[in-house]
PDB file of C-alpha atoms and ligand atoms in Angstrom:
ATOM      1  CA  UNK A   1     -52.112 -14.313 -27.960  1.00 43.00           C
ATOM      2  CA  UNK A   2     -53.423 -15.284 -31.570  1.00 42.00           C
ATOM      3  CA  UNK A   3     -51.541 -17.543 -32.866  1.00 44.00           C
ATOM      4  CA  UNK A   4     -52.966 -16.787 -36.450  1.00 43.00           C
ATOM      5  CA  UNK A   5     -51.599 -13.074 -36.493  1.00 45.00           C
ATOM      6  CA  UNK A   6     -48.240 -14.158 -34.345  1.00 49.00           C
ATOM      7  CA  UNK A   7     -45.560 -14.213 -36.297  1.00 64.00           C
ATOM      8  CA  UNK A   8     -42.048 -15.794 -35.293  1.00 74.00           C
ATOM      9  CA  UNK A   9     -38.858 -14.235 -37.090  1.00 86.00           C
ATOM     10  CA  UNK A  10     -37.242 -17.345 -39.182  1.00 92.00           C
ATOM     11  CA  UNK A  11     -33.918 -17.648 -37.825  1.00 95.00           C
ATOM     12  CA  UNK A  12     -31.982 -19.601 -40.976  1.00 96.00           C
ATOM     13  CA  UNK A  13     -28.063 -20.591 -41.017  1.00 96.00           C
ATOM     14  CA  UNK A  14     -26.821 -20.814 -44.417  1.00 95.00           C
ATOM     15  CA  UNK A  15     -23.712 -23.016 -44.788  1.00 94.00           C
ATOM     16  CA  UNK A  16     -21.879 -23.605 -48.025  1.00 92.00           C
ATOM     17  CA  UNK A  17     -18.773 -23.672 -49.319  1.00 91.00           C
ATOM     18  CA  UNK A  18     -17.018 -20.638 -51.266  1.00 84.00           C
ATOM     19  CA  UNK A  19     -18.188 -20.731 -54.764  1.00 84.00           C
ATOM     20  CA  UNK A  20     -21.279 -22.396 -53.842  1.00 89.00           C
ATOM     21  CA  UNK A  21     -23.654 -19.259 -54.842  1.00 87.00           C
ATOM     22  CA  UNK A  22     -24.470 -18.394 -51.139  1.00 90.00           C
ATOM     23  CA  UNK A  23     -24.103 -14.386 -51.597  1.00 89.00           C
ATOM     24  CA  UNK A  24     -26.634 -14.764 -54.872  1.00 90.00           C
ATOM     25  CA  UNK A  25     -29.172 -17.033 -52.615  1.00 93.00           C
ATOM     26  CA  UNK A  26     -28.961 -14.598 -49.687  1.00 93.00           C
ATOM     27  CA  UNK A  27     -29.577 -11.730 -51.275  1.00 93.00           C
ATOM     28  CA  UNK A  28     -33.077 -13.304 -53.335  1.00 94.00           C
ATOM     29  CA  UNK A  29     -34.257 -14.641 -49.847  1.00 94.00           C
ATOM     30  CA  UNK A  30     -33.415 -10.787 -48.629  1.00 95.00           C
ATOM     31  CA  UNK A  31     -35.230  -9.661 -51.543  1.00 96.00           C
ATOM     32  CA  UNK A  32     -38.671 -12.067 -51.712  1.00 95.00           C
ATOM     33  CA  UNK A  33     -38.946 -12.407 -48.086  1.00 94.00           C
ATOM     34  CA  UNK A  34     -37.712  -9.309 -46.441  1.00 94.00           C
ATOM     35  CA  UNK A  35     -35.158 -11.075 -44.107  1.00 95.00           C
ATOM     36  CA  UNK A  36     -31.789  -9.585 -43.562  1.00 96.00           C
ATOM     37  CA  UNK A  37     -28.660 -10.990 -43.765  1.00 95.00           C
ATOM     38  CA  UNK A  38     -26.106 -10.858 -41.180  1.00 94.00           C
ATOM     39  CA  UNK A  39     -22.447 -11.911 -41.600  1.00 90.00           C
ATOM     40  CA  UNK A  40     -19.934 -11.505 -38.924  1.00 88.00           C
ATOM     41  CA  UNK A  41     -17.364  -8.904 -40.617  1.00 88.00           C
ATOM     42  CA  UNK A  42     -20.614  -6.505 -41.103  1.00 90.00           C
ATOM     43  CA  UNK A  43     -22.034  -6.775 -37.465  1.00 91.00           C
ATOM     44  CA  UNK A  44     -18.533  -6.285 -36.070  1.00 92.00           C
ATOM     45  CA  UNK A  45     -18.033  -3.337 -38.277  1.00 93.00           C
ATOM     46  CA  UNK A  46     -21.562  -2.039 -37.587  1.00 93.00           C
ATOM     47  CA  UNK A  47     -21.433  -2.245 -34.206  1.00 93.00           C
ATOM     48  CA  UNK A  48     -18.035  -0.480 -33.682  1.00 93.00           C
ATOM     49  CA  UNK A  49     -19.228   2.200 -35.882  1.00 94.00           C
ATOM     50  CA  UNK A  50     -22.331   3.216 -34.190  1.00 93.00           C
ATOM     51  CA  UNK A  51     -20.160   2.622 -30.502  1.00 93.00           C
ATOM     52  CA  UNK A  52     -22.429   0.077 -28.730  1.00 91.00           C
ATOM     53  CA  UNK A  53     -21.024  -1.207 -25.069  1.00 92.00           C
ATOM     54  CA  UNK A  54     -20.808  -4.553 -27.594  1.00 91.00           C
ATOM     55  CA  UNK A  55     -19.399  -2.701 -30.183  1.00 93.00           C
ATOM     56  CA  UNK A  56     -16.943  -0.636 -27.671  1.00 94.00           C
ATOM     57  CA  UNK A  57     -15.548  -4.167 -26.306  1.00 93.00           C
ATOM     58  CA  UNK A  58     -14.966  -5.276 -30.035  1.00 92.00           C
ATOM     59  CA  UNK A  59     -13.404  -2.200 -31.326  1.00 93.00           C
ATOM     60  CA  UNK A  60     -10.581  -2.403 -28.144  1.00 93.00           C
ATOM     61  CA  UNK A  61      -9.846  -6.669 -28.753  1.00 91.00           C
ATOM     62  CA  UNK A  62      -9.909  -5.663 -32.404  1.00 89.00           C
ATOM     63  CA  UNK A  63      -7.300  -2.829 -31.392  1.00 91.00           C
ATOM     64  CA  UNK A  64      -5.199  -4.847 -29.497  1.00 91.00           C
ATOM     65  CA  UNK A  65      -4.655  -7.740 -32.686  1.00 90.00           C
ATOM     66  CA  UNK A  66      -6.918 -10.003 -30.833  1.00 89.00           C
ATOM     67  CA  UNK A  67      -9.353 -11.970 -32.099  1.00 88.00           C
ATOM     68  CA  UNK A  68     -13.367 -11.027 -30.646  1.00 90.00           C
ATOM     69  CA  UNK A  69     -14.505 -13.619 -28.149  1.00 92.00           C
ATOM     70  CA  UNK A  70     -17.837 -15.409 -28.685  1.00 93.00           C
ATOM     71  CA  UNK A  71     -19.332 -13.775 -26.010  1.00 93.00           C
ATOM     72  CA  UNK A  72     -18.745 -10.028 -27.442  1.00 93.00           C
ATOM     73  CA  UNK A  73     -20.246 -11.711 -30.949  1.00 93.00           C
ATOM     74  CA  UNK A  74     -23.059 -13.044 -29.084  1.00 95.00           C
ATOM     75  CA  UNK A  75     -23.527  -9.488 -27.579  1.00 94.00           C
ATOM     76  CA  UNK A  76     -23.983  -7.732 -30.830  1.00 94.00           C
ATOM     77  CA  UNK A  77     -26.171 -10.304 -32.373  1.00 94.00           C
ATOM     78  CA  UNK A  78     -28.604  -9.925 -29.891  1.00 94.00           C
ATOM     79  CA  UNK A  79     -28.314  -6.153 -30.285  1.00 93.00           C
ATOM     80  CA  UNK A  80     -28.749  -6.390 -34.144  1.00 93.00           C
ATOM     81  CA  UNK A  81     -31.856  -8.801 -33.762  1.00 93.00           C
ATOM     82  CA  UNK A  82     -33.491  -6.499 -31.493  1.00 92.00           C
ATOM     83  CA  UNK A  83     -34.179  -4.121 -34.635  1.00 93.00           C
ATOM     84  CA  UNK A  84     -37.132  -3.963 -36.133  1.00 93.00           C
ATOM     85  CA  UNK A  85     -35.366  -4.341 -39.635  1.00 94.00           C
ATOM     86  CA  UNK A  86     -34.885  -8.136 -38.153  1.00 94.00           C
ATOM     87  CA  UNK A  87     -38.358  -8.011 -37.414  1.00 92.00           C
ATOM     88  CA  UNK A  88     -39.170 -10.884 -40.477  1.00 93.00           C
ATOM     89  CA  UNK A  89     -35.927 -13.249 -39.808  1.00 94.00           C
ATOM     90  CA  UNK A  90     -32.425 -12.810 -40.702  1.00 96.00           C
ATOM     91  CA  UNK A  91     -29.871 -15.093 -42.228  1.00 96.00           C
ATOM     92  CA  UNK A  92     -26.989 -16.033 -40.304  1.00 95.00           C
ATOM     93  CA  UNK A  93     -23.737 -15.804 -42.700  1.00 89.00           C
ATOM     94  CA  UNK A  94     -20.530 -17.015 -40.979  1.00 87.00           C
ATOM     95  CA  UNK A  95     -21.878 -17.411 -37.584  1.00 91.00           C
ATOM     96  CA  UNK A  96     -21.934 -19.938 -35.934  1.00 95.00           C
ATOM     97  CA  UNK A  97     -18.761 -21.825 -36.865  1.00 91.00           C
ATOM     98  CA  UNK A  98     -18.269 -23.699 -34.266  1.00 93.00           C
ATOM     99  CA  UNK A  99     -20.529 -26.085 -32.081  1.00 95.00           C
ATOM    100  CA  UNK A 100     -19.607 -24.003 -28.388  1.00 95.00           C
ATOM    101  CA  UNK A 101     -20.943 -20.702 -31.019  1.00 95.00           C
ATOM    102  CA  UNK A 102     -23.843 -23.007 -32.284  1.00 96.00           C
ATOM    103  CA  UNK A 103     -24.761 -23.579 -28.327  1.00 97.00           C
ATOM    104  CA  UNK A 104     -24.365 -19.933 -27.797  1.00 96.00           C
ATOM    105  CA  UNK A 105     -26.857 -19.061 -30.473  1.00 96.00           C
ATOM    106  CA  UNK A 106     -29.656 -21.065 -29.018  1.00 97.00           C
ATOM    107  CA  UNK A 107     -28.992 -19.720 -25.379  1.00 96.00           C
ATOM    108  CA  UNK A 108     -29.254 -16.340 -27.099  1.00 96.00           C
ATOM    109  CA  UNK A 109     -32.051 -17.561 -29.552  1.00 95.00           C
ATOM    110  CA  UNK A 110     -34.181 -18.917 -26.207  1.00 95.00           C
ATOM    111  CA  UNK A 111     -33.645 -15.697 -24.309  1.00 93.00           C
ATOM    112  CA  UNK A 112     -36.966 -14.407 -26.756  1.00 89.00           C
ATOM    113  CA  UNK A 113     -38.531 -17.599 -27.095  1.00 90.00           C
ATOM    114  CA  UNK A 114     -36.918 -18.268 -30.797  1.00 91.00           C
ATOM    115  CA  UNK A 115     -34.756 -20.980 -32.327  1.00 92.00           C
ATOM    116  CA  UNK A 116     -32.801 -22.034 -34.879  1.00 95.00           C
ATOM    117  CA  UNK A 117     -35.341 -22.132 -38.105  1.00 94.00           C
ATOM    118  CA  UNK A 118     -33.524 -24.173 -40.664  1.00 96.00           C
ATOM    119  CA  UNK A 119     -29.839 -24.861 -41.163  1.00 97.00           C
ATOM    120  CA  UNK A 120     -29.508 -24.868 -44.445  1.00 96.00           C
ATOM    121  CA  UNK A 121     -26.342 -26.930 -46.225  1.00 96.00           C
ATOM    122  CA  UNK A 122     -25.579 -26.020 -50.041  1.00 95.00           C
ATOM    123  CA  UNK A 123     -24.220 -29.016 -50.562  1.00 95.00           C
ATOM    124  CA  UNK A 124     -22.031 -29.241 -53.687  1.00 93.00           C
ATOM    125  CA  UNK A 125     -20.037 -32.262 -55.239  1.00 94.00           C
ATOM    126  CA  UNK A 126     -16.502 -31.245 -54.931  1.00 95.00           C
ATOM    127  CA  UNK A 127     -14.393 -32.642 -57.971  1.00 94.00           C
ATOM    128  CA  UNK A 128     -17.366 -30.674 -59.618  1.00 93.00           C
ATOM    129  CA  UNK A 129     -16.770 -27.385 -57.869  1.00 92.00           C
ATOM    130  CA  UNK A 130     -12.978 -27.907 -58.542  1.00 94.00           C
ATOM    131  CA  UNK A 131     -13.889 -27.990 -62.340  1.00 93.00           C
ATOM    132  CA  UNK A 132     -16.230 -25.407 -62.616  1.00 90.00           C
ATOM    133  CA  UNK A 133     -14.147 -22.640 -59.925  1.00 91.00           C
ATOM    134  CA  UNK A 134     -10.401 -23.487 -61.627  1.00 92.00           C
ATOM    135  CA  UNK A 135     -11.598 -23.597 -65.398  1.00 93.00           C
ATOM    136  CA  UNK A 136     -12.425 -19.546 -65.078  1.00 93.00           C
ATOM    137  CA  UNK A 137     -10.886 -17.066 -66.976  1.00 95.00           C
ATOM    138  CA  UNK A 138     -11.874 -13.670 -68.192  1.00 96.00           C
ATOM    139  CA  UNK A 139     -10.448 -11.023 -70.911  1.00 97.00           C
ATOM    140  CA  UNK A 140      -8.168  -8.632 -69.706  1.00 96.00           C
ATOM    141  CA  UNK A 141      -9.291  -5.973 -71.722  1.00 97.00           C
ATOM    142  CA  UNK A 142     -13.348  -5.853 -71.345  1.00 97.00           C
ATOM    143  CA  UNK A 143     -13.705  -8.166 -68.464  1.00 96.00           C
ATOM    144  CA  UNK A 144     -15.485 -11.158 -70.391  1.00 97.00           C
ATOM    145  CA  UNK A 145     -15.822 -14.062 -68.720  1.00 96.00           C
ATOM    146  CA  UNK A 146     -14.884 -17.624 -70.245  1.00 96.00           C
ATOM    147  CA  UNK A 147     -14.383 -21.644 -68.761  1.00 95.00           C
ATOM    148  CA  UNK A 148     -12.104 -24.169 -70.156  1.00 94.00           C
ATOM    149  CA  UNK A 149     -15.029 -26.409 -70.317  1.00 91.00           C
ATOM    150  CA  UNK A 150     -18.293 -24.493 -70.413  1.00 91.00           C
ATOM    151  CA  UNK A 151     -17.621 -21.376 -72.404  1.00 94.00           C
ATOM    152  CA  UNK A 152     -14.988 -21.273 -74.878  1.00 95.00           C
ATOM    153  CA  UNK A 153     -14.218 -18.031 -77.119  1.00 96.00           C
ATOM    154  CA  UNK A 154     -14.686 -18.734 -81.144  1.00 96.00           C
ATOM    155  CA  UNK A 155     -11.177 -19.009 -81.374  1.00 95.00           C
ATOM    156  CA  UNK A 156      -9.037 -20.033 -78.887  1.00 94.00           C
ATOM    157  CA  UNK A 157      -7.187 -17.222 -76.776  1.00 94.00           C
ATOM    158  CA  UNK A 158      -9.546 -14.648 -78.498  1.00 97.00           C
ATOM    159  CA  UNK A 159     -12.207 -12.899 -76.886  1.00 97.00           C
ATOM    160  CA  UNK A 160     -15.411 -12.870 -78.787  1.00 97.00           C
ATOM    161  CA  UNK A 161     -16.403  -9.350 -77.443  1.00 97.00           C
ATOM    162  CA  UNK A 162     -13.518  -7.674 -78.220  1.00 97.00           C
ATOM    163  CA  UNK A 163     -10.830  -9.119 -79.705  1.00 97.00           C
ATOM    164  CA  UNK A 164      -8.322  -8.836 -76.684  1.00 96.00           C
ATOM    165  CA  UNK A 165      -5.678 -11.462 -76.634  1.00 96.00           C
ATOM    166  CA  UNK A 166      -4.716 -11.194 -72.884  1.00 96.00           C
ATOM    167  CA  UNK A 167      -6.813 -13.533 -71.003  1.00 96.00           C
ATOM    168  CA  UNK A 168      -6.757 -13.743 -67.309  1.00 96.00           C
ATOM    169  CA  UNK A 169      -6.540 -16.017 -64.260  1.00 93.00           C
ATOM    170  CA  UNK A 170      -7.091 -15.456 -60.802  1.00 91.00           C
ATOM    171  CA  UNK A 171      -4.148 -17.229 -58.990  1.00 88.00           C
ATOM    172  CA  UNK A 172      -6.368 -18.427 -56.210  1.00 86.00           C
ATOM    173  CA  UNK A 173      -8.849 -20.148 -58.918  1.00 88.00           C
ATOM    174  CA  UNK A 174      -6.070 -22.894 -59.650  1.00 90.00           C
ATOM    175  CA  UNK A 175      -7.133 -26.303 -59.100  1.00 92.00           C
ATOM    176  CA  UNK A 176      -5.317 -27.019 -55.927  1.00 93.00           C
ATOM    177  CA  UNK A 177      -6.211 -24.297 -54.234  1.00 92.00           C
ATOM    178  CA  UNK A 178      -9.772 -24.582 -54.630  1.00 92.00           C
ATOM    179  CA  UNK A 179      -9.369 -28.474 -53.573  1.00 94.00           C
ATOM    180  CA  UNK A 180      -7.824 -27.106 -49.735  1.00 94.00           C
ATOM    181  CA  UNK A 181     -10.373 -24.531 -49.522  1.00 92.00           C
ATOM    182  CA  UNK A 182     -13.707 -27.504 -49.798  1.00 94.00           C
ATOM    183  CA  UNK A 183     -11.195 -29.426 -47.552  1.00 95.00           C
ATOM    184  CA  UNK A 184     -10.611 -26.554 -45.082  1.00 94.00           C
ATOM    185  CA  UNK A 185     -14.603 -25.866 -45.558  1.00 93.00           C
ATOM    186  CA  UNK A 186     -15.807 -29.680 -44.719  1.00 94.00           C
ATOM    187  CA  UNK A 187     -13.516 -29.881 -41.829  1.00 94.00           C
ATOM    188  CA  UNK A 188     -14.821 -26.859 -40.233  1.00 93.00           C
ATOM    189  CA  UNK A 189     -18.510 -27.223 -41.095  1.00 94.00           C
ATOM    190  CA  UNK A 190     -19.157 -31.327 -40.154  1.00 95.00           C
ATOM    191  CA  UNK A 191     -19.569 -30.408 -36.395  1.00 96.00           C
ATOM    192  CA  UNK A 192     -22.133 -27.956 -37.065  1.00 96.00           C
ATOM    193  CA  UNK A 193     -23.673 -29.727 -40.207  1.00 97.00           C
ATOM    194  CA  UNK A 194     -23.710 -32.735 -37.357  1.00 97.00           C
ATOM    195  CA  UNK A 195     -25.348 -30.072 -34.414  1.00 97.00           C
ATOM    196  CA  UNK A 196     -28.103 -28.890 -36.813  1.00 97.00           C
ATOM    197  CA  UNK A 197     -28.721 -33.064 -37.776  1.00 97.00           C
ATOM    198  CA  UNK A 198     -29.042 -33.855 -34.456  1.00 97.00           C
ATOM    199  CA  UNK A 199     -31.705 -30.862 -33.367  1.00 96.00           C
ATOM    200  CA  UNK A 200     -33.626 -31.852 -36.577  1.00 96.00           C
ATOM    201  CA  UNK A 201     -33.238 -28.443 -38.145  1.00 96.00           C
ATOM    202  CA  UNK A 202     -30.561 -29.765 -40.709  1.00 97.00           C
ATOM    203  CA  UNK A 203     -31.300 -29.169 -44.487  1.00 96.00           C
ATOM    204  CA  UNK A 204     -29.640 -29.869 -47.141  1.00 95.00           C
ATOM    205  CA  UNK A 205     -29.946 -28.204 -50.640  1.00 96.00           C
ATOM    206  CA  UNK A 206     -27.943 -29.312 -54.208  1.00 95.00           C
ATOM    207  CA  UNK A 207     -26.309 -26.762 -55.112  1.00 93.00           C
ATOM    208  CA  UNK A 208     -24.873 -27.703 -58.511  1.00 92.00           C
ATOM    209  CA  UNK A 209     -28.120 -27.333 -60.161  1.00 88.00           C
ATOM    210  CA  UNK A 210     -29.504 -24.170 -61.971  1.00 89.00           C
ATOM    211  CA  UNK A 211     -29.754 -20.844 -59.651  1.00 90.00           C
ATOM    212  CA  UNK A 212     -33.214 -20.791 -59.948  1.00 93.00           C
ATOM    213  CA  UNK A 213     -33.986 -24.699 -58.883  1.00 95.00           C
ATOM    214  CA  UNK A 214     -31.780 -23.899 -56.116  1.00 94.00           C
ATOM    215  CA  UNK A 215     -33.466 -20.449 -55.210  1.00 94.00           C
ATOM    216  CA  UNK A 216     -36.738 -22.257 -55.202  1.00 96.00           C
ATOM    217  CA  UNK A 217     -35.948 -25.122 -53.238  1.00 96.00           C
ATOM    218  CA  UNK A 218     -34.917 -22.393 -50.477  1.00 95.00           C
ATOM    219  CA  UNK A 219     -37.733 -20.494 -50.809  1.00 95.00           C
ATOM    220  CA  UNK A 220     -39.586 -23.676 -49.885  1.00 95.00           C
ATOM    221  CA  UNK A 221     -37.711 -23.799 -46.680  1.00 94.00           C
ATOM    222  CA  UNK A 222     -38.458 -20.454 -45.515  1.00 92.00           C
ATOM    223  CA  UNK A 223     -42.085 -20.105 -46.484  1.00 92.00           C
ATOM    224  CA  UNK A 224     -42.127 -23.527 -44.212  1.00 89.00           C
ATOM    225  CA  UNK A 225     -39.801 -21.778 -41.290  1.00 85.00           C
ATOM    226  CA  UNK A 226     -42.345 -18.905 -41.726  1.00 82.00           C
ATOM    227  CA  UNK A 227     -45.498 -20.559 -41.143  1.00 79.00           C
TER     228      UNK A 227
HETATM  229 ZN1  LIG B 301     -12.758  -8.885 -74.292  1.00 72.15          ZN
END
């Protein structure tokens, strides 16, 4: 075969915390590259929906309050990479998690010859993240948003679009709970950020910088997984 007109899918993991832009990354590399993004709750959904033997197996653990084994995951995913839609690389969002899924992946990824592209770790500074995530508010009346630090209305408790006085706070934006969710999020993701290290397919992106620095330094990575 000709190696010049053989093109191998890029097969990239994105791992990042919540609030860490990953959704606004995804859907650019989507968008400039033609790759597809896959997250768990979609294929799971998809799959029941159109009534695949995979998607049968789900729907009936699902059913029964159970949670879907690795091995029914691993069943769609190879269904859902088969189509041609995959056909430029996907973007893996929320799979793996674990390293026993991570293994799993690159038996599946080996059955067509492919592997694991790039793991790619937004990496954000978390006192940072807390700051930037719990200082968010936004007017009740016309949706404006605002941050205690960054973007202050005129005059305080005043929207400067509207003039609404009834500013709003998510109650999952406080400070503490953003704190346990990076926690929660580094305690899950060291094995795998560890797993990816050790295969040499690890990469790690700052993700505190502008969207567009970060876009491009990720576009860099996949032209290179590409080649
Ligand atoms: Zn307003």
């Amino acid at each position: 075969m000709d190696t010049a007109v053989m093109t191998t899918p890029a097969v990239l993991i994105l791992l990042g915390p919540p609030g860490a832009g990953k959704g606004t990354q995804a859907r650019m590399l989507e968008e400039k590259f033609g790759l597809v993004q896959l997250s768990t709750g979609d294929l799971l959904r998809a799959a029941v929906a159109a009534g695949t033997e995979a998607g049968k197996a789900a729907k009936a653990v699902m059913e029964a309050g159970d949670l879907v084994s690795d091995e029914i995951v691993i069943n769609i995913l190879r269904d859902r990479l088969a189509e041609p839609d995959c056909a430029k690389g996907v973007i893996l969002d929320g799979f793996p998690r674990t390293t026993v899924q991570a293994q799993a992946l690159d038996t599946l990824l080996a059955e067509t010859g492919q592997k694991i592209s790039a793991a790619v770790s937004l990496e954000v500074d978390d006192a940072a993240m807390v700051t930037r995530i719990s200082g968010r508010y936004t007017c009740g009346n016309c949706g404006e948003g605002y941050h205690d630090s960054f973007k202050q209305p005129a005059r305080d408790g005043v929207c400067d679009k509207c003039g609404g006085t009834e500013m709003k706070r998510r109650a999952d934006d406080n400070a503490e709970t953003v704190s346990s969710r990076l926690v929660a999020y580094h305690d899950q993701t060291a094995p795998l950020i560890a797993y990816y290290k050790d295969k040499g397919v690890l990469q790690s992106v700052d993700a505190m910088g502008e969207i567009d620095t970060i876009a491009g330094a990720l576009a860099g990575i996949v032209e290179q997984a590409m080649k």
